[in-house]
mmCIF file of C-alpha atoms in Angstrom:
data_model
loop_
_atom_site.group_PDB
_atom_site.id
_atom_site.type_symbol
_atom_site.label_atom_id
_atom_site.label_comp_id
_atom_site.label_asym_id
_atom_site.label_seq_id
_atom_site.Cartn_x
_atom_site.Cartn_y
_atom_site.Cartn_z
ATOM 1 C CA MET A 1 42.033 -31.158 -10.139
ATOM 2 C CA GLY A 2 43.507 -32.963 -13.111
ATOM 3 C CA ILE A 3 41.331 -33.359 -16.168
ATOM 4 C CA HIS A 4 38.126 -32.979 -14.166
ATOM 5 C CA LYS A 5 36.176 -29.744 -14.138
ATOM 6 C CA PRO A 6 35.300 -28.054 -10.850
ATOM 7 C CA ALA A 7 31.765 -28.665 -9.633
ATOM 8 C CA TRP A 8 30.682 -25.029 -10.029
ATOM 9 C CA LEU A 9 31.867 -24.968 -13.642
ATOM 10 C CA GLU A 10 29.978 -28.149 -14.455
ATOM 11 C CA ALA A 11 26.846 -26.719 -12.801
ATOM 12 C CA LEU A 12 27.152 -23.490 -14.767
ATOM 13 C CA TYR A 13 27.245 -25.526 -17.949
ATOM 14 C CA VAL A 14 24.529 -28.088 -17.097
ATOM 15 C CA GLN A 15 21.985 -26.197 -15.001
ATOM 16 C CA LYS A 16 18.969 -24.661 -16.745
ATOM 17 C CA PHE A 17 18.412 -20.934 -16.384
ATOM 18 C CA PHE A 18 15.487 -18.628 -17.144
ATOM 19 C CA VAL A 19 12.957 -21.306 -16.238
ATOM 20 C CA PRO A 20 10.344 -20.963 -13.452
ATOM 21 C CA CYS A 21 11.513 -21.828 -9.970
ATOM 22 C CA SER A 22 9.717 -24.881 -8.569
ATOM 23 C CA ILE A 23 9.959 -23.532 -5.006
ATOM 24 C CA HIS A 24 8.382 -20.156 -5.807
ATOM 25 C CA GLU A 25 5.879 -21.132 -8.485
ATOM 26 C CA SER A 26 3.249 -18.575 -7.469
ATOM 27 C CA ALA A 27 5.687 -15.678 -7.012
ATOM 28 C CA LYS A 28 6.388 -13.032 -9.602
ATOM 29 C CA LYS A 29 9.804 -12.762 -11.230
ATOM 30 C CA ASN A 30 10.634 -16.347 -10.335
ATOM 31 C CA GLU A 31 12.940 -17.109 -13.250
ATOM 32 C CA LYS A 32 16.201 -18.776 -12.323
ATOM 33 C CA ASN A 33 18.905 -16.321 -13.294
ATOM 34 C CA ILE A 34 21.469 -16.955 -10.545
ATOM 35 C CA CYS A 35 23.956 -19.777 -10.114
ATOM 36 C CA CYS A 36 24.975 -20.662 -6.562
ATOM 37 C CA LEU A 37 28.553 -21.815 -6.909
ATOM 38 C CA ASP A 38 28.610 -23.433 -3.454
ATOM 39 C CA CYS A 39 25.396 -25.427 -3.920
ATOM 40 C CA CYS A 40 26.026 -25.950 -7.651
ATOM 41 C CA THR A 41 22.444 -25.187 -8.590
ATOM 42 C CA SER A 42 20.386 -22.497 -10.276
ATOM 43 C CA ILE A 43 18.157 -20.297 -8.115
ATOM 44 C CA CYS A 44 15.700 -17.431 -8.557
ATOM 45 C CA PRO A 45 15.785 -13.980 -6.882
ATOM 46 C CA HIS A 46 13.412 -15.219 -4.161
ATOM 47 C CA CYS A 47 15.974 -17.860 -3.143
ATOM 48 C CA VAL A 48 18.789 -15.356 -2.594
ATOM 49 C CA MET A 49 18.096 -14.946 1.119
ATOM 50 C CA SER A 50 18.655 -18.687 1.658
ATOM 51 C CA HIS A 51 21.999 -18.473 -0.178
ATOM 52 C CA ARG A 52 23.091 -15.001 0.938
ATOM 53 C CA PHE A 53 26.367 -16.300 2.419
ATOM 54 C CA HIS A 54 27.287 -18.302 -0.690
ATOM 55 C CA ARG A 55 29.068 -17.309 -3.857
ATOM 56 C CA LEU A 56 26.429 -16.136 -6.310
ATOM 57 C CA LEU A 57 26.909 -15.568 -10.014
ATOM 58 C CA GLN A 58 24.240 -13.765 -12.015
ATOM 59 C CA VAL A 59 23.393 -15.241 -15.403
ATOM 60 C CA ARG A 60 22.072 -12.943 -18.118
ATOM 61 C CA ARG A 61 20.404 -13.495 -21.477
ATOM 62 C CA TYR A 62 21.789 -12.318 -24.800
ATOM 63 C CA VAL A 63 20.479 -13.404 -28.228
ATOM 64 C CA TYR A 64 18.788 -16.457 -26.681
ATOM 65 C CA HIS A 65 21.985 -17.638 -24.990
ATOM 66 C CA ASP A 66 23.200 -17.598 -21.389
ATOM 67 C CA VAL A 67 25.993 -15.148 -20.631
ATOM 68 C CA VAL A 68 27.821 -13.903 -17.537
ATOM 69 C CA ARG A 69 29.696 -10.709 -16.862
ATOM 70 C CA LEU A 70 33.355 -10.864 -17.736
ATOM 71 C CA GLU A 71 34.217 -9.003 -14.540
ATOM 72 C CA ASP A 72 32.595 -11.707 -12.408
ATOM 73 C CA LEU A 73 33.901 -14.653 -14.391
ATOM 74 C CA GLU A 74 37.503 -13.442 -14.283
ATOM 75 C CA LYS A 75 37.411 -13.849 -10.500
ATOM 76 C CA LEU A 76 36.896 -17.583 -11.009
ATOM 77 C CA ILE A 77 38.836 -18.551 -14.119
ATOM 78 C CA ASP A 78 41.246 -17.093 -16.657
ATOM 79 C CA CYS A 79 39.164 -15.674 -19.516
ATOM 80 C CA SER A 80 41.964 -14.506 -21.778
ATOM 81 C CA ASN A 81 41.461 -14.992 -25.521
ATOM 82 C CA VAL A 82 37.688 -15.359 -25.050
ATOM 83 C CA GLN A 83 35.689 -12.891 -27.122
ATOM 84 C CA ALA A 84 33.446 -10.653 -25.026
ATOM 85 C CA TYR A 85 30.378 -8.684 -26.040
ATOM 86 C CA THR A 86 28.942 -5.471 -24.588
ATOM 87 C CA ILE A 87 25.460 -5.406 -23.034
ATOM 88 C CA ASN A 88 24.286 -2.300 -21.190
ATOM 89 C CA ALA A 89 27.847 -0.993 -20.896
ATOM 90 C CA ALA A 90 29.024 -4.299 -19.374
ATOM 91 C CA LYS A 91 31.157 -6.910 -21.098
ATOM 92 C CA VAL A 92 29.738 -10.442 -21.067
ATOM 93 C CA VAL A 93 30.964 -13.874 -22.125
ATOM 94 C CA PHE A 94 28.930 -16.759 -23.506
ATOM 95 C CA ILE A 95 28.837 -19.855 -21.317
ATOM 96 C CA LYS A 96 28.182 -22.604 -23.859
ATOM 97 C CA LYS A 97 29.406 -23.270 -27.349
ATOM 98 C CA ARG A 98 27.694 -21.610 -30.281
ATOM 99 C CA PRO A 99 28.323 -23.702 -33.387
ATOM 100 C CA GLN A 100 27.977 -21.805 -36.639
ATOM 101 C CA ASN A 101 25.684 -23.396 -39.200
ATOM 102 C CA ARG A 102 27.295 -21.874 -42.265
ATOM 103 C CA GLN A 103 31.040 -21.718 -42.563
ATOM 104 C CA PHE A 104 32.284 -18.180 -42.972
ATOM 105 C CA LYS A 105 34.729 -17.824 -45.822
ATOM 106 C CA GLY A 106 36.862 -14.835 -45.136
ATOM 107 C CA SER A 107 39.763 -13.498 -43.163
ATOM 108 C CA GLY A 108 39.852 -13.420 -39.382
ATOM 109 C CA ASN A 109 40.236 -15.712 -36.433
ATOM 110 C CA PHE A 110 38.199 -18.842 -35.861
ATOM 111 C CA CYS A 111 37.160 -20.509 -32.631
ATOM 112 C CA THR A 112 39.380 -23.450 -31.756
ATOM 113 C CA SER A 113 36.395 -25.605 -30.862
ATOM 114 C CA CYS A 114 33.353 -24.663 -32.980
ATOM 115 C CA ASP A 115 34.979 -22.803 -35.939
ATOM 116 C CA ARG A 116 32.966 -19.632 -35.351
ATOM 117 C CA CYS A 117 34.413 -16.498 -36.907
ATOM 118 C CA LEU A 118 35.868 -14.181 -34.259
ATOM 119 C CA GLN A 119 37.533 -10.835 -34.025
ATOM 120 C CA GLU A 120 41.256 -10.583 -33.537
ATOM 121 C CA PRO A 121 43.003 -11.529 -31.300
ATOM 122 C CA PHE A 122 40.358 -13.852 -29.766
ATOM 123 C CA ILE A 123 40.413 -17.587 -30.407
ATOM 124 C CA HIS A 124 37.527 -18.769 -28.185
ATOM 125 C CA CYS A 125 33.887 -17.791 -28.638
ATOM 126 C CA SER A 126 32.693 -18.974 -25.225
ATOM 127 C CA LEU A 127 33.831 -20.240 -21.856
ATOM 128 C CA GLY A 128 32.970 -23.794 -22.810
ATOM 129 C CA CYS A 129 35.169 -23.617 -25.903
ATOM 130 C CA LYS A 130 38.172 -22.450 -23.897
ATOM 131 C CA VAL A 131 37.708 -25.134 -21.241
ATOM 132 C CA ASP A 132 37.554 -27.852 -23.898
ATOM 133 C CA SER A 133 40.615 -26.455 -25.636
ATOM 134 C CA VAL A 134 42.621 -26.306 -22.396
ATOM 135 C CA LEU A 135 41.688 -29.857 -21.416
ATOM 136 C CA LYS A 136 42.532 -31.078 -24.908
ATOM 137 C CA HIS A 137 46.008 -29.548 -25.037
ATOM 138 C CA TYR A 138 47.106 -29.296 -21.384
ATOM 139 C CA LYS A 139 45.038 -32.051 -19.728
ATOM 140 C CA ASP A 140 44.863 -29.851 -16.635
ATOM 141 C CA LEU A 141 42.576 -26.967 -15.818
ATOM 142 C CA SER A 142 43.937 -26.066 -12.393
ATOM 143 C CA PRO A 143 46.522 -23.473 -13.619
ATOM 144 C CA PHE A 144 43.679 -21.445 -15.120
ATOM 145 C CA LEU A 145 41.437 -21.495 -12.041
ATOM 146 C CA ARG A 146 41.505 -18.659 -9.525
ATOM 147 C CA ALA A 147 40.749 -18.743 -5.832
ATOM 148 C CA CYS A 148 37.571 -16.857 -5.088
ATOM 149 C CA LYS A 149 36.023 -17.073 -1.639
ATOM 150 C CA VAL A 150 33.530 -14.222 -1.951
ATOM 151 C CA LEU A 151 31.380 -13.449 -4.974
ATOM 152 C CA GLN A 152 28.346 -11.196 -4.579
ATOM 153 C CA LEU A 153 25.660 -9.994 -6.925
ATOM 154 C CA SER A 154 25.905 -6.575 -8.503
ATOM 155 C CA PRO A 155 24.419 -3.687 -6.483
ATOM 156 C CA ASP A 156 21.759 -3.046 -9.133
ATOM 157 C CA PHE A 157 20.393 -6.589 -8.918
ATOM 158 C CA PHE A 158 16.722 -6.554 -7.904
ATOM 159 C CA ILE A 159 15.879 -8.791 -4.936
ATOM 160 C CA PRO A 160 12.103 -8.922 -4.335
ATOM 161 C CA GLN A 161 10.850 -8.345 -0.806
ATOM 162 C CA ASP A 162 8.390 -11.030 0.228
ATOM 163 C CA TYR A 163 5.941 -9.382 2.588
ATOM 164 C CA GLY A 164 2.941 -11.491 1.668
ATOM 165 C CA ASP A 165 -0.446 -10.472 0.357
ATOM 166 C CA ASP A 166 -0.963 -7.888 3.107
ATOM 167 C CA GLU A 167 1.798 -5.654 1.805
ATOM 168 C CA MET A 168 0.638 -2.116 1.197
ATOM 169 C CA THR A 169 2.408 0.586 -0.692
ATOM 170 C CA ASN A 170 3.097 3.787 1.284
ATOM 171 C CA GLU A 171 0.553 2.844 3.903
ATOM 172 C CA THR A 172 0.214 5.310 6.743
ATOM 173 C CA PRO A 173 -0.271 4.237 10.388
ATOM 174 C CA HIS A 174 -3.843 3.620 11.497
ATOM 175 C CA SER A 175 -5.096 3.591 7.938
ATOM 176 C CA THR A 176 -8.151 1.880 6.489
ATOM 177 C CA ILE A 177 -8.747 0.496 3.027
ATOM 178 C CA VAL A 178 -11.935 1.745 1.410
ATOM 179 C CA ASP A 179 -13.357 1.111 -2.014
ATOM 180 C CA CYS A 180 -13.040 4.028 -4.399
ATOM 181 C CA ASP A 181 -16.736 3.895 -5.310
ATOM 182 C CA GLU A 182 -17.979 3.601 -1.728
ATOM 183 C CA PRO A 183 -18.988 6.904 -0.053
ATOM 184 C CA LEU A 184 -17.452 7.742 3.275
ATOM 185 C CA SER A 185 -19.987 7.389 6.083
ATOM 186 C CA SER A 186 -19.963 9.232 9.371
ATOM 187 C CA SER A 187 -19.454 7.307 12.599
ATOM 188 C CA SER A 188 -21.952 7.817 15.417
ATOM 189 C CA GLY A 189 -21.084 7.948 19.125
ATOM 190 C CA SER A 190 -22.399 5.643 21.816
ATOM 191 C CA SER A 191 -25.144 8.078 22.875
ATOM 192 C CA GLY A 192 -26.316 8.635 19.329
ATOM 193 C CA SER A 193 -26.841 12.365 19.913
ATOM 194 C CA GLU A 194 -23.670 13.610 18.272
ATOM 195 C CA ASN A 195 -22.558 12.567 14.831
ATOM 196 C CA MET A 196 -18.847 12.620 14.334
ATOM 197 C CA SER A 197 -17.084 12.030 11.048
ATOM 198 C CA PHE A 198 -13.467 11.910 10.193
ATOM 199 C CA MET A 199 -11.881 13.713 7.325
ATOM 200 C CA CYS A 200 -9.921 11.381 5.102
ATOM 201 C CA THR A 201 -6.490 12.597 4.195
ATOM 202 C CA GLU A 202 -3.363 11.284 2.565
ATOM 203 C CA PHE A 203 -5.033 9.267 -0.139
ATOM 204 C CA VAL A 204 -2.548 6.892 -1.690
ATOM 205 C CA ARG A 205 -3.452 4.795 -4.635
ATOM 206 C CA LYS A 206 -2.478 1.190 -4.169
ATOM 207 C CA LYS A 207 -0.640 -0.460 -7.029
ATOM 208 C CA ARG A 208 -2.545 -2.816 -9.331
ATOM 209 C CA SER A 209 -5.877 -2.375 -7.568
ATOM 210 C CA GLY A 210 -8.874 -0.093 -7.454
ATOM 211 C CA LEU A 211 -8.492 0.679 -3.782
ATOM 212 C CA TYR A 212 -7.358 3.766 -1.960
ATOM 213 C CA VAL A 213 -5.583 3.969 1.362
ATOM 214 C CA CYS A 214 -7.227 6.512 3.572
ATOM 215 C CA GLY A 215 -5.501 7.797 6.696
ATOM 216 C CA ARG A 216 -7.984 9.101 9.257
ATOM 217 C CA SER A 217 -7.396 12.141 11.370
ATOM 218 C CA ALA A 218 -9.482 13.188 14.385
ATOM 219 C CA THR A 219 -10.888 16.350 12.747
ATOM 220 C CA LYS A 220 -14.587 17.015 13.221
ATOM 221 C CA ILE A 221 -16.718 18.066 10.300
ATOM 222 C CA THR A 222 -19.866 20.064 10.919
ATOM 223 C CA ASP A 223 -23.238 19.200 9.430
ATOM 224 C CA GLU A 224 -23.061 22.282 7.216
ATOM 225 C CA ASP A 225 -19.691 21.270 5.764
ATOM 226 C CA MET A 226 -20.943 17.739 5.213
ATOM 227 C CA ALA A 227 -24.025 18.945 3.376
ATOM 228 C CA THR A 228 -21.966 21.300 1.230
ATOM 229 C CA SER A 229 -19.464 18.609 0.280
ATOM 230 C CA MET A 230 -22.147 16.054 -0.579
ATOM 231 C CA SER A 231 -24.221 18.495 -2.632
ATOM 232 C CA ARG A 232 -21.398 19.260 -5.024
ATOM 233 C CA ARG A 233 -22.146 18.124 -8.556
ATOM 234 C CA LYS A 234 -20.323 18.339 -11.779
ATOM 235 C CA ARG A 235 -21.617 21.344 -13.673
ATOM 236 C CA VAL A 236 -22.266 21.611 -17.384
ATOM 237 C CA PRO A 237 -19.220 23.077 -19.134
ATOM 238 C CA HIS A 238 -19.746 26.425 -20.847
ATOM 239 C CA ARG A 239 -18.731 27.033 -24.396
ATOM 240 C CA SER A 240 -15.985 29.576 -24.906
ATOM 241 C CA PRO A 241 -17.096 32.885 -26.443
ATOM 242 C CA LEU A 242 -16.753 33.270 -30.164
ATOM 243 C CA CYS A 243 -14.103 35.669 -31.374
#
């Protein structure tokens, strides 16, 4: 390996994250927050299925900077002496350098690359600072790299299911979509002598729309029941008696 960085490490440092994916422009949640270490590119959650057999590293956001979980990064490279931070009960490490504008005058450790004040016993504020320090002093990064053939996303990572525009939520078999303001009409038979209507059951409200999913069952409703149900009106509320 010599003084050169591995391709996945260079991609992690150069690729842009948390930008819209050009392949899935019209999809929701299309921000690139994953780095494919085998393809050396950033991808969005909709691209995971195309890279499901590759090593995938999730990139997170913390104080406007890109971070990765320490647990995942330690499978790829030695992260000793790099200061970690806690986000949602998980320790993360900054990817790029974070130069400090004002020099801190006080006791404590300082980053070997950007002079940022750190807690003891850490001497690197990010992964990039450690890589630069190792290449500067040892001229070789290979002793710090670790063999990792499999790297998967965390179980709680949300992968959207692309079912298209016809996807329905909790849709029952043989169901029909009806407008919520449209009254339910009875269906007539071929002879026209008998009017048969179906009682709508299992109403499920569809997400982000004003429609209802109505599952039909073959239950006949008499003319008397139909007239009673249609004649129901909202009555005037009565005032409670005075005490």
